[in-house]
Coordinates of C-alpha atoms in Angstrom, one line a residue:
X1 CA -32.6 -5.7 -15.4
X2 CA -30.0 -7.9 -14.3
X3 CA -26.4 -5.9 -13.2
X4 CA -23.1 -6.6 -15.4
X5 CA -20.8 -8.1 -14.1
X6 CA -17.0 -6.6 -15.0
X7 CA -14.2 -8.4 -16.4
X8 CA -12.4 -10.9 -14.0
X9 CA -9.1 -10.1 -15.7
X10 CA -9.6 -6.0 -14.7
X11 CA -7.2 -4.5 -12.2
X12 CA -7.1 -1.1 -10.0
X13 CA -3.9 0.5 -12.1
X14 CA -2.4 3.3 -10.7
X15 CA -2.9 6.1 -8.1
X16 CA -1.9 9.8 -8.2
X17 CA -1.8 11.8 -4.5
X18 CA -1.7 15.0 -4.1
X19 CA 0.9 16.2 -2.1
X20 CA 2.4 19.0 -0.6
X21 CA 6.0 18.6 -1.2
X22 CA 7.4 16.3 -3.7
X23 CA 10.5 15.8 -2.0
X24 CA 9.1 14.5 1.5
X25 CA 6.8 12.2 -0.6
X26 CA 9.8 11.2 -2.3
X27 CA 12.0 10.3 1.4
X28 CA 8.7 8.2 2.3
X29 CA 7.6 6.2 -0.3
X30 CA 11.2 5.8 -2.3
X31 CA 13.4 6.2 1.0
X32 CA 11.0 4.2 3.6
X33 CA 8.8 2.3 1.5
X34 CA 11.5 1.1 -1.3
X35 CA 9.5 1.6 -4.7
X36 CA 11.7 3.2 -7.5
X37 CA 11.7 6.8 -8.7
X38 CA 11.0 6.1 -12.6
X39 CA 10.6 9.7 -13.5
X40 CA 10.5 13.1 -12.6
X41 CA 8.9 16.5 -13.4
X42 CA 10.7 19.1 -11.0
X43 CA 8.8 19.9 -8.2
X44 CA 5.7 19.1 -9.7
X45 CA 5.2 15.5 -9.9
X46 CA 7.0 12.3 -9.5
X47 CA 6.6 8.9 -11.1
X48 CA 6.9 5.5 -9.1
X49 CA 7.3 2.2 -9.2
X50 CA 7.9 -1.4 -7.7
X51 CA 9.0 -3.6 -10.4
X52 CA 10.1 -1.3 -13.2
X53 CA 6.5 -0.3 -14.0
X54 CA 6.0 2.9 -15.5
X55 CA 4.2 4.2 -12.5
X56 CA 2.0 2.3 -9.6
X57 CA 2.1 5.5 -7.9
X58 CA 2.3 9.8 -9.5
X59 CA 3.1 11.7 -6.4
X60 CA 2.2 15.7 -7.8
X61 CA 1.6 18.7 -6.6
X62 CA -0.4 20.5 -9.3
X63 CA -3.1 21.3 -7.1
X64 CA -1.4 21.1 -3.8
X65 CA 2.2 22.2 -3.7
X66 CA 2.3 23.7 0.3
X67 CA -1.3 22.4 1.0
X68 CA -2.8 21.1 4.1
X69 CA -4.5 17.8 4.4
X70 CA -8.3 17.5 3.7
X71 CA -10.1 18.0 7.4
X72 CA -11.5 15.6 9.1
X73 CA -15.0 14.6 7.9
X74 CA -14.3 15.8 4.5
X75 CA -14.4 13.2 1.7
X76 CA -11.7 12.0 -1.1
X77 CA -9.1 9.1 -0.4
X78 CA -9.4 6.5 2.8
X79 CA -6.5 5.0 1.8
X80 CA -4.0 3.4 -0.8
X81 CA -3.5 -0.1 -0.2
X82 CA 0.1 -1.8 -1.3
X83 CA -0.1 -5.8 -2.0
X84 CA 3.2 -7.1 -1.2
X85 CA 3.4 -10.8 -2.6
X86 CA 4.3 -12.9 1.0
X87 CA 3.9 -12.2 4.2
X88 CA 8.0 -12.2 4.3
X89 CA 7.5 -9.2 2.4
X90 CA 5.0 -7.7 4.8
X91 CA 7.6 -8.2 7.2
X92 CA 10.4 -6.4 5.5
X93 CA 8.2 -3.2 5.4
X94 CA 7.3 -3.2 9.0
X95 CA 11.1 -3.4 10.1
X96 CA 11.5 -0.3 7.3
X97 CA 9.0 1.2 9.3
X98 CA 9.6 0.6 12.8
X99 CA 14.0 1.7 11.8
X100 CA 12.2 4.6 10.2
X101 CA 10.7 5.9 13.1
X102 CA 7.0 5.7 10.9
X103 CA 3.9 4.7 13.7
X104 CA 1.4 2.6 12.9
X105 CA -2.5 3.4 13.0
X106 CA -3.4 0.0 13.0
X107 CA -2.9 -3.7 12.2
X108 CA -5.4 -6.2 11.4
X109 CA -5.8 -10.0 10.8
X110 CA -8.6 -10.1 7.8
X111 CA -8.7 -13.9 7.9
X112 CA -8.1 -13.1 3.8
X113 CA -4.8 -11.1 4.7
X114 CA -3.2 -9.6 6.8
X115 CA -2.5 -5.6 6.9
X116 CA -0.7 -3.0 8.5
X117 CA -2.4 0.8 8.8
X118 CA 0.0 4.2 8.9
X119 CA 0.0 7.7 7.3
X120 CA 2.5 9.4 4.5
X121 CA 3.8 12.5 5.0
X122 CA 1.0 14.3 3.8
X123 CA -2.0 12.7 5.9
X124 CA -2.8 10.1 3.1
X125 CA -4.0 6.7 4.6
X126 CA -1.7 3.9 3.6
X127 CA -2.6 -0.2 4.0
X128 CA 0.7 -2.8 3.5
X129 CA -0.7 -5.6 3.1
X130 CA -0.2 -9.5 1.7
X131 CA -3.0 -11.9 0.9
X132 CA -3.1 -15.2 2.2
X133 CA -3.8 -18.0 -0.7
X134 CA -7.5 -18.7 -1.6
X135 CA -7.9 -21.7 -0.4
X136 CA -7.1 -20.8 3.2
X137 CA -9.6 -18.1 3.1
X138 CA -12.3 -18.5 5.8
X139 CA -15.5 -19.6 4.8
X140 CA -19.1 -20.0 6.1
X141 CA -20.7 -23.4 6.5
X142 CA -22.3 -22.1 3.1
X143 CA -19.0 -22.0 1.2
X144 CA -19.6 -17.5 1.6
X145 CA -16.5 -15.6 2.4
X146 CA -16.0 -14.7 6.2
X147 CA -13.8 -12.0 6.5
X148 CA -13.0 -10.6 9.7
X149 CA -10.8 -8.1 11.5
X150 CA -8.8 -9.3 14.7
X151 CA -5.7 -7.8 16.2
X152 CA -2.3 -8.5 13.6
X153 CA 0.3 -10.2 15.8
X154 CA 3.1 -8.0 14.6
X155 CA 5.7 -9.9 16.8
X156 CA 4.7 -13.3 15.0
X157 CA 5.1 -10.8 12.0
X158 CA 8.6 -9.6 12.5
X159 CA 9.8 -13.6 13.4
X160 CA 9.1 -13.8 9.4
X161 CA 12.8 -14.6 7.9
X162 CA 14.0 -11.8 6.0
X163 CA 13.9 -12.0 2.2
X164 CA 16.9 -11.8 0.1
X165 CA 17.1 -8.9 -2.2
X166 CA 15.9 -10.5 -5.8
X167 CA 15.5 -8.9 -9.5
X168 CA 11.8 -7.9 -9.5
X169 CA 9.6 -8.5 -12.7
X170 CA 8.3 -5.9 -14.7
X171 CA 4.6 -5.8 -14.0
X172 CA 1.2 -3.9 -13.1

């Protein structure tokens, strides 16, 4: 039996997290991060965006409102990982970071991209990250992918020019 194979055209949509307190999610992914508040259901949940998109992100508290983060060891989310579309962009969010106070876990060099590691509010593993273009993906002598993980030169990172505010596009 030979495996199918899915759809090339299929993308992850959106994520909903759990969270303790919709307005400290709110202060680090709106406030820090920059997407957009599209809607909002009281404490309970919160809609949001980059782009105008109904929702890349639902931020609720249904099951959680006051809760503690899963222990360590337990299963459920590793992490939520934001594509930013240059690493301009990338850089952008690490100054956001660094003026919000926000410390980073980690930051790699994939060889594919490039990504920065940190925490929200409510223990929930976060990855900003930008992919380089396909063709300067590394490769084996066999044409395989090579990915890799290496220290992320973030000072390399923050000499990135900054990006001009720009009208965004309404998409996924």
């Amino acid at each position: 039996m030979s495996a199918a194979t899915i759809d090339s055209g299929v993308r992850i949509g959106h994520v909903h997290l759990k969270v303790a307190d919709i307005d400290r999610a709110l202060a680090f992914y709106c406030g820090v991060l920059g997407f957009q508040l599209m809607q909002r259901r009281g404490p309970q949940a919160a809609f949001i965006s980059a782009g105008g998109y109904h929702h890349h992100i639902g931020l609720n508290t249904w099951e959680s409102r006051g809760g503690n983060p899963p222990p360590l060891g337990a299963t459920g989310l590793y992490h939520l990982a934001v594509l930013y579309p240059t690493r301009a962009a990338l850089a952008g969010a690490l100054r956001r970071l660094i003026a919000a106070n926000i410390p980073l876990e980690g930051a790699s060099d994939h060889g594919v991209s490039e990504a920065l590691y940190l925490r929200d509010p409510d223990d929930n593993g976060v990855e900003l990250y930008w992919d380089r273009p396909r063709e300067q993906w590394p490769r084996t002598a066999d044409g395989e992918l090579a990915m890799f993980t290496a220290p992320l030169d973030l000072i390399a990172l923050l000499d990135e020019p900054e990006l001009m505010p720009q009208a965004a596009a309404v998409a996924p």
